[in-house]
Short mmCIF file of C-alpha atoms and ligand atoms in Angstrom, two decimals:
data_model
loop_
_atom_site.label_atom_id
_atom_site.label_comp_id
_atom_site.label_asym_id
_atom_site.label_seq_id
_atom_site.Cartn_x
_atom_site.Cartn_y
_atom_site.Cartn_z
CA UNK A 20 0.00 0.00 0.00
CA UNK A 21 0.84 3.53 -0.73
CA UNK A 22 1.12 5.56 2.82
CA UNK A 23 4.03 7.94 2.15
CA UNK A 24 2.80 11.17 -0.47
CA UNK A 25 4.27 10.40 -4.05
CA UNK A 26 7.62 12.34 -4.35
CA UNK A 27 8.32 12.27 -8.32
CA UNK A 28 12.12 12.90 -7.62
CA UNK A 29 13.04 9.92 -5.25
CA UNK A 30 11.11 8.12 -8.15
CA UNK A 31 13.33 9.54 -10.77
CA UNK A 32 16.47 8.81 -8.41
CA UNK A 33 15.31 5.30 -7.65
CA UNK A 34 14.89 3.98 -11.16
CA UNK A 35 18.07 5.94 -11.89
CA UNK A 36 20.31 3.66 -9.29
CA UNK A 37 18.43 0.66 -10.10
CA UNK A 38 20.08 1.29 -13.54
CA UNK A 39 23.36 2.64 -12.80
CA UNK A 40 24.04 -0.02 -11.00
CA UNK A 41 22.93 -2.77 -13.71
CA UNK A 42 25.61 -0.55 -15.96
CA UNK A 43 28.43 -0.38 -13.48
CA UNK A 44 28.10 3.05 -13.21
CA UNK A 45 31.57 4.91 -11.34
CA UNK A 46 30.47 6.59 -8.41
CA UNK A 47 31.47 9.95 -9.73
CA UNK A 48 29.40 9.64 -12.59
CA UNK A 49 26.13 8.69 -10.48
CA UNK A 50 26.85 11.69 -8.37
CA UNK A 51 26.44 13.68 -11.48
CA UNK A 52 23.63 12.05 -13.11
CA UNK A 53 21.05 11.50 -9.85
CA UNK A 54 20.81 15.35 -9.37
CA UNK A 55 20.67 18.18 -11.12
CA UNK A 56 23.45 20.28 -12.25
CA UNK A 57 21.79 23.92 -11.73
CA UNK A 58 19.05 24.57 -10.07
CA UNK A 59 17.34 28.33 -10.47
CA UNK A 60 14.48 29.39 -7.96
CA UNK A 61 12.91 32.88 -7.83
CA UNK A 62 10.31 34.89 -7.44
CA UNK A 63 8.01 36.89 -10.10
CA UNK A 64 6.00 39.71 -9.06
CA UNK A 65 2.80 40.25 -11.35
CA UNK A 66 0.96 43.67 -10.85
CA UNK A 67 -2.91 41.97 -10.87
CA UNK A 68 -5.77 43.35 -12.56
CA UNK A 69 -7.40 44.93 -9.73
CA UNK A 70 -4.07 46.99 -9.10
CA UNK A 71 -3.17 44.81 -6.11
CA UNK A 72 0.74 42.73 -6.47
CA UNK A 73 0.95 38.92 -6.52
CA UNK A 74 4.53 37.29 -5.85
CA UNK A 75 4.25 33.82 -7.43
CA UNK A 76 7.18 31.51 -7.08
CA UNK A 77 9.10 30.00 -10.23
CA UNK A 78 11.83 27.48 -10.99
CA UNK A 79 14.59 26.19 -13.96
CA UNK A 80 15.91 23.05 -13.06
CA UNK A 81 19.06 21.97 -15.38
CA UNK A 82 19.75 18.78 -14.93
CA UNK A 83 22.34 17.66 -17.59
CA UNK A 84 23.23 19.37 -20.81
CA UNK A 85 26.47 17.21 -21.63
CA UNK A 86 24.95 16.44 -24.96
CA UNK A 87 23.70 19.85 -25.59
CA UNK A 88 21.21 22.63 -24.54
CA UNK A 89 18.93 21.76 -21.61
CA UNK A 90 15.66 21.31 -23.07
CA UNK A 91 12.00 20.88 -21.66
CA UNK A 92 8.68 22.41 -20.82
CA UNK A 93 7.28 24.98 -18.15
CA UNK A 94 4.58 24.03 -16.02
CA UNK A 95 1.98 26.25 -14.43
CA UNK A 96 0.32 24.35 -11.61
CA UNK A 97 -1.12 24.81 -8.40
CA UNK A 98 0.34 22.08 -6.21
CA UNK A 99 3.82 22.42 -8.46
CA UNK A 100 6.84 21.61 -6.13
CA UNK A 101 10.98 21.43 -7.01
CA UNK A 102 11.14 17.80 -6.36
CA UNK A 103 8.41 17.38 -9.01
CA UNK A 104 10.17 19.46 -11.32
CA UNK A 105 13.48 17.97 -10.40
CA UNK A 106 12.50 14.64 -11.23
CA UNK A 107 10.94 16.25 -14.74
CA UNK A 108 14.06 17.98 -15.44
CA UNK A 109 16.10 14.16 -15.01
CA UNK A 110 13.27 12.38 -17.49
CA UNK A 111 13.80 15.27 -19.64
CA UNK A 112 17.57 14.17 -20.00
CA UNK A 113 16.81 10.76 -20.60
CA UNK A 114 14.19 11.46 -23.32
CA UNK A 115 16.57 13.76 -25.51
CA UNK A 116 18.92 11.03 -25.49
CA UNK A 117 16.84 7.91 -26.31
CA UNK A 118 15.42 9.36 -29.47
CA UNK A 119 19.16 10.19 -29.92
CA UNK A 120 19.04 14.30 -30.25
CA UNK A 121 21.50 16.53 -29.52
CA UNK A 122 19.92 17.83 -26.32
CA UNK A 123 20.12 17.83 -22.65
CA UNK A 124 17.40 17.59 -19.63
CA UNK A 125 15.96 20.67 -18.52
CA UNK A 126 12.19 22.08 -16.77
CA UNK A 127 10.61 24.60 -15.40
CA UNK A 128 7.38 25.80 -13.78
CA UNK A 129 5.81 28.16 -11.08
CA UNK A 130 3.19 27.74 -8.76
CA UNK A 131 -0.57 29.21 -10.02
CA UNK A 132 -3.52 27.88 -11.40
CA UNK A 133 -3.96 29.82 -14.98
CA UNK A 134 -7.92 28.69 -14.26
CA UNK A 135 -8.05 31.91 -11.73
CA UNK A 136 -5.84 34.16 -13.77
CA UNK A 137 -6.87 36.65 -16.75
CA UNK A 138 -4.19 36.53 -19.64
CA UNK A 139 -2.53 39.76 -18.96
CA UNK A 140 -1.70 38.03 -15.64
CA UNK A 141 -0.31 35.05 -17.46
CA UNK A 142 1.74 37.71 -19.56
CA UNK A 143 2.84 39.01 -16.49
CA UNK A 144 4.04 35.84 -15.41
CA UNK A 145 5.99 34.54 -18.31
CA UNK A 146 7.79 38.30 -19.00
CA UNK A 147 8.90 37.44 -15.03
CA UNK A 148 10.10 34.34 -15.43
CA UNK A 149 12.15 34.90 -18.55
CA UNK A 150 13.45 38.08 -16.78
CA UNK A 151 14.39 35.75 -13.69
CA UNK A 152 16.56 33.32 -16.17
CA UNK A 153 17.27 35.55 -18.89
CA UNK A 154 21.21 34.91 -18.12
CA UNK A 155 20.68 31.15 -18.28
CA UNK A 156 18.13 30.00 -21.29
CA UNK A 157 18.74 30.60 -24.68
CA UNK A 158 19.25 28.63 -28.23
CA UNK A 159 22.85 27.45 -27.20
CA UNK A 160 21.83 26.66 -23.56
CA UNK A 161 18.36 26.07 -22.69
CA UNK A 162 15.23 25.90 -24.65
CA UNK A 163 11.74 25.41 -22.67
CA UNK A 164 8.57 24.55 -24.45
CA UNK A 165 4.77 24.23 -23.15
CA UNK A 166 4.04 21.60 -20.81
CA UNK A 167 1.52 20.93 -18.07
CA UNK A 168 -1.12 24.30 -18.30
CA UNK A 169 1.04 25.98 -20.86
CA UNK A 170 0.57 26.62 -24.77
CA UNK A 171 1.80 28.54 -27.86
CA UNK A 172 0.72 32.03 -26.42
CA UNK A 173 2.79 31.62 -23.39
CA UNK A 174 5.73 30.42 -25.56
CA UNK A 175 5.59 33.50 -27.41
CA UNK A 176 5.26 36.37 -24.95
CA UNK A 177 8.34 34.46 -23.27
CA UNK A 178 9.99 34.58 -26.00
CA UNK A 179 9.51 38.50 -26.71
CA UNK A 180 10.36 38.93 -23.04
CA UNK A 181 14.31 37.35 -24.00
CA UNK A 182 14.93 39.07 -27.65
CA UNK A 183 13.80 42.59 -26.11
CA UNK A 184 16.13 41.94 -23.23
CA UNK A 185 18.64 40.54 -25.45
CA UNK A 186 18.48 43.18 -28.65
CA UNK A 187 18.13 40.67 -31.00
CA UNK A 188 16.03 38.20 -32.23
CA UNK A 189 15.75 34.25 -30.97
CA UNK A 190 13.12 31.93 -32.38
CA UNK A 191 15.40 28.96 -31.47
CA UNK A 192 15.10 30.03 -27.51
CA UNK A 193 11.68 28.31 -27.08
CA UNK A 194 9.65 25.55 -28.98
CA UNK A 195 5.96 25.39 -29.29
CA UNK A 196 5.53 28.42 -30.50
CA UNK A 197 2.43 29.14 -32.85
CA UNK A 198 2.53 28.25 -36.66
CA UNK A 199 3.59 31.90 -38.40
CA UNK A 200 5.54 33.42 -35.36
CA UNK A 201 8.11 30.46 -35.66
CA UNK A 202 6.55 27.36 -34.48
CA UNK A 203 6.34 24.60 -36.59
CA UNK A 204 3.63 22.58 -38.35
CA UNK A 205 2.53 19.32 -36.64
CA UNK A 206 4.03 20.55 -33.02
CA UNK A 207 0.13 20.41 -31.92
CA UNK A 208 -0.28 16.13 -33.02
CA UNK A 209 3.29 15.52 -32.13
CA UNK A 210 3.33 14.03 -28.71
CA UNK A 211 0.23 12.07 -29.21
CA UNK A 212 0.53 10.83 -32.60
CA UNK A 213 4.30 9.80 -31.41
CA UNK A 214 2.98 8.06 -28.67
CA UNK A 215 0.58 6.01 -31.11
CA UNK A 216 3.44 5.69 -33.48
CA UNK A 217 5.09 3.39 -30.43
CA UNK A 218 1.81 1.61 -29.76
CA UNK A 219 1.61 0.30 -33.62
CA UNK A 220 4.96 -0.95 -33.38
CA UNK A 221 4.38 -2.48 -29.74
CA UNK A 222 1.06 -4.40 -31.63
CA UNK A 223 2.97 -5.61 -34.57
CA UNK A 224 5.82 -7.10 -32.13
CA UNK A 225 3.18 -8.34 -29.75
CA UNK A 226 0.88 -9.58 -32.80
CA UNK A 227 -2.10 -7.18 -31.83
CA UNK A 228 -4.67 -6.58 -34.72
CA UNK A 229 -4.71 -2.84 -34.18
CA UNK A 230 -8.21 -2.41 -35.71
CA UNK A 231 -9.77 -4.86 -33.17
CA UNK A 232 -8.02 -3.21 -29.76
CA UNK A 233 -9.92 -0.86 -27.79
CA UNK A 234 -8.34 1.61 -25.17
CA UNK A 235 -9.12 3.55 -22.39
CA UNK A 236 -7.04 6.94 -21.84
CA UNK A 237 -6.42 8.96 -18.58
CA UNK A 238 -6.33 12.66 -19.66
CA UNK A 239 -7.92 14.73 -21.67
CA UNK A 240 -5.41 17.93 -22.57
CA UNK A 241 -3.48 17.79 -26.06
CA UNK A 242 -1.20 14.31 -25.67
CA UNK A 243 -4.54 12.58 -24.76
CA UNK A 244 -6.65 14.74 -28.07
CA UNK A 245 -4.27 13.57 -30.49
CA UNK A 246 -3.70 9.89 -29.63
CA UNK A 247 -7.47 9.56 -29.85
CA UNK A 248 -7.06 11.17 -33.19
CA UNK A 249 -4.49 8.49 -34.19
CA UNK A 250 -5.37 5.70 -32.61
CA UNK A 251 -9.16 5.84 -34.11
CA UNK A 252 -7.25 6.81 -37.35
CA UNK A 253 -5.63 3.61 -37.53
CA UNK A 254 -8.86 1.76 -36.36
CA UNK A 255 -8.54 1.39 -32.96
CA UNK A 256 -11.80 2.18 -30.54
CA UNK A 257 -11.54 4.75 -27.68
CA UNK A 258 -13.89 3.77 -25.44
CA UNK A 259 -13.23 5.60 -21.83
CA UNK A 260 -11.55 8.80 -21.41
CA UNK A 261 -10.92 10.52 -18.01
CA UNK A 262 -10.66 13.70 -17.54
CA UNK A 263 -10.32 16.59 -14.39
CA UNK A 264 -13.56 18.60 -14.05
CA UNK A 265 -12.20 22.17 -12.94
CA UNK A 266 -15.52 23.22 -12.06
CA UNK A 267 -17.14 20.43 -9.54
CA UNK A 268 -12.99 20.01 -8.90
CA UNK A 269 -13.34 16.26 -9.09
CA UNK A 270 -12.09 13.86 -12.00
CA UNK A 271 -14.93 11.74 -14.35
CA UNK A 272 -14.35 8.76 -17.06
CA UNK A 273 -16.88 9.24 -20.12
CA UNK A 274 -17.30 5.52 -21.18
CA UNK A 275 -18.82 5.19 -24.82
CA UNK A 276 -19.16 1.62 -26.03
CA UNK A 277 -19.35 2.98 -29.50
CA UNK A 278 -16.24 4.65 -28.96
CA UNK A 279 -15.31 8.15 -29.11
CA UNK A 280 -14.68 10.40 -31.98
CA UNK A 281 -11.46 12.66 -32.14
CA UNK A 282 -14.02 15.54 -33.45
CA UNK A 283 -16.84 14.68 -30.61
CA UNK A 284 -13.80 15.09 -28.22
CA UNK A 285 -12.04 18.46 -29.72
CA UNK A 286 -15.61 19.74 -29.39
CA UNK A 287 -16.42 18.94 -26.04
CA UNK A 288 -13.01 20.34 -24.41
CA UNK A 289 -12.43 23.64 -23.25
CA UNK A 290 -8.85 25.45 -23.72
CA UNK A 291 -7.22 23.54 -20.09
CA UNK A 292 -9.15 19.91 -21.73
CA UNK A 293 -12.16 20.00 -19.41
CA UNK A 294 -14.62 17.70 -21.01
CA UNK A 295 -18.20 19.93 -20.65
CA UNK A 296 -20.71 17.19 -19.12
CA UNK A 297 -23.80 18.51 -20.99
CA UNK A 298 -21.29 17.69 -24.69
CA UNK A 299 -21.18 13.95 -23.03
CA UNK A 300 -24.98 13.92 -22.42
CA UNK A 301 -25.39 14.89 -26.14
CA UNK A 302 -22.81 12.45 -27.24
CA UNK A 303 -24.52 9.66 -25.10
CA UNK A 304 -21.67 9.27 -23.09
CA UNK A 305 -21.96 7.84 -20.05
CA UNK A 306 -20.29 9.55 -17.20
CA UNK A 307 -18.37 6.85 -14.00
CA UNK A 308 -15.94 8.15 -11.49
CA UNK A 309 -12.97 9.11 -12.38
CA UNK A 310 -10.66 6.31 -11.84
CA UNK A 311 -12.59 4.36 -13.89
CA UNK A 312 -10.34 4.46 -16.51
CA UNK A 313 -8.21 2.02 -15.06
CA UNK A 314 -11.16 -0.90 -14.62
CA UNK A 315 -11.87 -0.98 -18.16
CA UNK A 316 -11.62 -4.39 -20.33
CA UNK A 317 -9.61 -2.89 -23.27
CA UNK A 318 -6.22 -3.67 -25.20
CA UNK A 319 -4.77 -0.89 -24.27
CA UNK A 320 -4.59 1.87 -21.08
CA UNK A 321 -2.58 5.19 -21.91
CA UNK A 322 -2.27 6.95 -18.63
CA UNK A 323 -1.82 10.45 -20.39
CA UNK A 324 -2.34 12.98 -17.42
CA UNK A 325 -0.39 13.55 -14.20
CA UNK A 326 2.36 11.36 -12.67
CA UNK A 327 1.83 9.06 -9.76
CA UNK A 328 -1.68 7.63 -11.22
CA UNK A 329 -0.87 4.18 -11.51
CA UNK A 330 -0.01 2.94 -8.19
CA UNK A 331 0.12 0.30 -5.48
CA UNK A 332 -3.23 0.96 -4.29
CA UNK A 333 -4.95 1.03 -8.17
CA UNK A 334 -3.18 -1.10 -9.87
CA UNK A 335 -4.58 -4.62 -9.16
CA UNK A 336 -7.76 -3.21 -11.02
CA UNK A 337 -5.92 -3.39 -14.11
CA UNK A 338 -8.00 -6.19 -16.16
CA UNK A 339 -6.09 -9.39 -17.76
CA UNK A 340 -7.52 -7.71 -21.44
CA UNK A 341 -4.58 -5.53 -20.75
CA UNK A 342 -1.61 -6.04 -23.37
CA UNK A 343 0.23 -2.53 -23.35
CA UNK A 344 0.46 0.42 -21.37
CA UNK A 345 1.53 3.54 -23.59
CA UNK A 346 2.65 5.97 -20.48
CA UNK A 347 1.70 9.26 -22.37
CA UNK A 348 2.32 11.21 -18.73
CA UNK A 349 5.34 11.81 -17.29
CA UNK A 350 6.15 9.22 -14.34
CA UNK A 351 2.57 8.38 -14.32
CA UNK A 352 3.74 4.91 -12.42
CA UNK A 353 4.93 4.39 -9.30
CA UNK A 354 8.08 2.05 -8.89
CA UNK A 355 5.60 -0.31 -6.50
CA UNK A 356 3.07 -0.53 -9.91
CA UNK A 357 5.45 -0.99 -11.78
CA UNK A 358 6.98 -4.04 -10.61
CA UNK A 359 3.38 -5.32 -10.39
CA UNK A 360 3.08 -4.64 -14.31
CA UNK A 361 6.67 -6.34 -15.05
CA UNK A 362 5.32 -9.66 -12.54
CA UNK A 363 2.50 -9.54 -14.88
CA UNK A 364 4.03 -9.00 -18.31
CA UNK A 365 1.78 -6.21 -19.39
CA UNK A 366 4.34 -4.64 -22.25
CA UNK A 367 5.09 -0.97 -20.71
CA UNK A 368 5.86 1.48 -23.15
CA UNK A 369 8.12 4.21 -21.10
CA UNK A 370 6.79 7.33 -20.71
CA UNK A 371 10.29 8.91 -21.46
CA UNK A 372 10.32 6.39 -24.98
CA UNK A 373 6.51 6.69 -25.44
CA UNK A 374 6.06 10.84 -25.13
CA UNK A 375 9.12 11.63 -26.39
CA UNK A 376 7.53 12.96 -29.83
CA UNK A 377 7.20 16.64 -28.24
CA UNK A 378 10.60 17.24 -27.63
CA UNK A 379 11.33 15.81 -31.04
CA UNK A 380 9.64 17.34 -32.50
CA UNK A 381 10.39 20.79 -30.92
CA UNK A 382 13.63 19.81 -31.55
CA UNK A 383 12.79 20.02 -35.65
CA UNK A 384 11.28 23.05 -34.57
CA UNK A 385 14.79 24.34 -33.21
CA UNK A 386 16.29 23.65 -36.49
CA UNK A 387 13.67 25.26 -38.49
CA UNK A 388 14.13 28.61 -36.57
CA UNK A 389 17.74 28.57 -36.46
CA UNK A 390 17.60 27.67 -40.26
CA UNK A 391 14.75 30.73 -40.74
CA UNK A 392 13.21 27.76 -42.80
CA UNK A 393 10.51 25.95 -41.90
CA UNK A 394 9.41 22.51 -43.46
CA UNK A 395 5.80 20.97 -44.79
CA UNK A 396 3.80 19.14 -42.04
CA UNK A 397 3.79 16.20 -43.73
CA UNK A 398 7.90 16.09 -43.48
CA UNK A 399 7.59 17.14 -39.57
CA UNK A 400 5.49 14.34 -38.62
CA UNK A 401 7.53 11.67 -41.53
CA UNK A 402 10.69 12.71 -39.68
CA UNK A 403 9.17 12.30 -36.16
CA UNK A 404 7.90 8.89 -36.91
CA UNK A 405 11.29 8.10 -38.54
CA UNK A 406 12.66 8.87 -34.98
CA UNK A 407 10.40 7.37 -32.97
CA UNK A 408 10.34 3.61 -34.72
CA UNK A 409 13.74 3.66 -34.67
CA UNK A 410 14.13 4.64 -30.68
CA UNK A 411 11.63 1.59 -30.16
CA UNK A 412 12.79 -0.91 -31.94
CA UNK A 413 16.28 0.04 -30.19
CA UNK A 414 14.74 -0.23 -27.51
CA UNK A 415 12.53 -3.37 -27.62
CA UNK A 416 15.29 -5.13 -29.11
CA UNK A 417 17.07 -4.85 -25.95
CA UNK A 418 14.46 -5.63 -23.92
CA UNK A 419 14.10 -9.00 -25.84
CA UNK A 420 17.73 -9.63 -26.28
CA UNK A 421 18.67 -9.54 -22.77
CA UNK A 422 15.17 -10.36 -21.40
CA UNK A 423 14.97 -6.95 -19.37
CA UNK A 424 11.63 -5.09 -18.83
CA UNK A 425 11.21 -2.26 -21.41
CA UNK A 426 11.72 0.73 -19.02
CA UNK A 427 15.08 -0.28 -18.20
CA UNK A 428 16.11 -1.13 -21.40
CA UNK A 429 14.95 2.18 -22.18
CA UNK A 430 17.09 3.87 -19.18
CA UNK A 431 20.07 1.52 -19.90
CA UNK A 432 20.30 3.12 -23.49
CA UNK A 433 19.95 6.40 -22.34
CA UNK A 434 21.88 6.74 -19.28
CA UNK A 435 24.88 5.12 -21.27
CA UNK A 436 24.84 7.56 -23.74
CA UNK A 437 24.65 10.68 -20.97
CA UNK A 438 27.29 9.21 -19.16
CA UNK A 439 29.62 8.68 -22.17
CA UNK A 440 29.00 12.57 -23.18
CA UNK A 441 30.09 13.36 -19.72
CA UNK A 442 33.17 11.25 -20.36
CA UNK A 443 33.71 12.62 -23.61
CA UNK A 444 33.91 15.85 -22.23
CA UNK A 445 36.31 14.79 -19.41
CA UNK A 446 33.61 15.91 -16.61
CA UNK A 447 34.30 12.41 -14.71
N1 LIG B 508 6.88 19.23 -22.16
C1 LIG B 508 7.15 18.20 -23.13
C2 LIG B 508 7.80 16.99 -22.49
O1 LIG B 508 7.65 16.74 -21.30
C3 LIG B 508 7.93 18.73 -24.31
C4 LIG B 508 9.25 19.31 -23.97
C5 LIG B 508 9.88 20.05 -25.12
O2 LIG B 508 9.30 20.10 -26.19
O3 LIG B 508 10.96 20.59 -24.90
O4 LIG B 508 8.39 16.20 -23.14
#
């Protein structure tokens, strides 16, 4: 059972030694590699709307950039906290370097809840935190992107914030911009389509008839939009979707036997992925509890929200019609679940592997600003699922050679190649 609150970080560290020691990691280079290398924490004062000052609190955690810039999103949230965002920064690291680009681990947030906040407050709050870290980010040594409560417009005022401070201008300092002020095309689909791209390769190695699998998703924000989107492209049935209800603050699965439509979906969200209850009615979905997702007889589960959902206490609901979990989230498993899931050979797809297609494909993004060329969508997302086949078959080929569970054949490759680049280099 789960007493102890969920602290993403001693995750993050945990799985890390697990690892380094299964690689004979030296002692100096596991120093270097379970914590961060900077760490920047501040504070932003916003001048509200009604006249009256707010001081919110921000971070930028760097945790390795041996193999290039830091790289990763910003996260406005409520209950944020530096160990979450430590332990982001550390997957962030890993990610860059299993889909192999040249890119370190970086993240960022600050604590607020955009739900209570008018957009010139969010303004305010981006200018800050660029102002904060304007010394320390950049195209040659750390580029954020959206994450967690953050989109395009954020992206951009940030990025206005650093080329007037700077005198210059910087498209390559942040990814996820909007298409036409230098974001690129297919940024929107990328992490979700990526993370189907890994589920059709998981069902032809497994032997899964894609058309007849069915899957239930936790999350309903932009990774969770456009896996339905792929996944019901390719054939496959959505049939639950759970999603956090800002207004009665509770979560709620919609179950639809029928299974639901990518349009019916982008219809009934609002702009944070709130699924409106009266859209369900009219769609004939049927509304459960939220962790309802998890009971569900399907193929396929793709936790696609928070981290810490799947857990000690939750995940002996998990039904035998299980075959693959596609972790969509960030750490959305506890290390208890998780040996649960490897004791019962449910096929894990990684959530640094499986939602790796963002940062990929805000990498291409990088490369199209600092090119001042940008590329057809239908090369962004060709290129991205290039990448992301490739990183899984590396990946599951390991995991079947040596007969190791996927998520640490997925940290073995990674971590090796981080701790050669700090080799390389001479740092240990
Ligand atoms: N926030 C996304 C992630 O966790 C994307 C990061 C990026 O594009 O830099 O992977």
């Amino acid at each position: 059972m789960t007493t102890k609150p969920f602290n993403p970080f001693e995750m993050a560290q945990q799985q890390f030694d697990a690892v380094a020691e299964r690689l004979g990691l030296d002692q100096a280079t596991r120093d270097l590699l379970r914590t961060p290398l900077r760490e920047y924490h501040f504070n932003i004062p916003v001048r509200m709307d009604d006249g009256s000052y707010k001081v919110f609190h921000g971070f930028r955690i760097q945790h390795n950039d041996a193999r290039g810039p830091c790289k990763g999103g910003i996260r406005f949230h409520p209950h944020e906290t530096v160990d979450t965002v430590r332990a982001l920064a550390t997957w962030m690291t890993w990610k860059c370097a299993v889909v192999d680009i040249p890119l370190g681990g970086g993240k960022g947030g600050v604590i607020c809840d955009p739900h209570n906040l008018s957009d010139r407050e969010q303004e305010g709050i981006c200018r800050g935190w660029v102002r904060q870290v304007a010394r320390n980010v950049g195209p040659t040594q750390d580029v954020p992107a959206p994450d967690v409560m953050t989109h395009g417009q954020h992206m951009l005022w940030m990025m206005d914030e650093l080329e007037r401070i700077r005198g210059e201008k910087l498209p390559g300092f942040i990814t996820g911009k909007p298409v036409g002020m230098g974001g690129s095309l297919g940024r929107t689909e990328a992490t979700g389509h990526a993370v189907i791209y890994t589920v059709r390769e998981a069902m032809k190695e497994l032997g899964i008839d894609i058309k007849k699998s069915t899957a239930s998703i936790q999350g309903s924000g932009n990774v969770a939009q456009y896996a339905v989107d792929l996944f019901t492209q390719y054939g496959g049935k959505v049939i639950a979707i759970a999603c956090w209800d800002n207004n009665d603050k509770k979560a709620y699965t919609y179950r639809s036997e029928a299974g639901i439509q990518f349009d019916q979906l982008m219809a009934a969200v609002d702009k944070f992925g709130t699924i409106s209850p009266a859209k369900a009615r009219e769609y004939g979905w049927q509304q459960l509890p939220g962790d309802a997702w998890i009971e569900q007889e399907v193929t396929l589960l793709i936790p696609a929200a928070q981290e810490g959902m799947i857990t000690g206490d939750n995940v002996g609901k998990i039904k035998p019609s299980v075959k693959i979990i596609a972790e969509g989230a960030n750490g959305p498993t506890t290390v208890d679940a998780d040996k649960v899931l490897f004791e019962r050979g449910i096929f894990v797809i990684p959530d640094f592997l499986c939602n790796a297609g963002g940062v990929t494909c805000s990498y291409f993004e990088q490369v199209q600003c600092n090119m001042n060329y940008y590329w057809e969508k239908e090369e962004v997302l060709q290129k991205l699922d290039q990448k992301m086949t490739s990183a899984f078959k590396a990946v599951s080929k390991l995991h079947r050679d040596k007969k190791i569970y996927m998520r640490d054949a997925a940290y073995m490759i990674a971590i090796s190649r981080v701790a050669e680049a700090c080799k390389l280099r001479g740092w240990v």
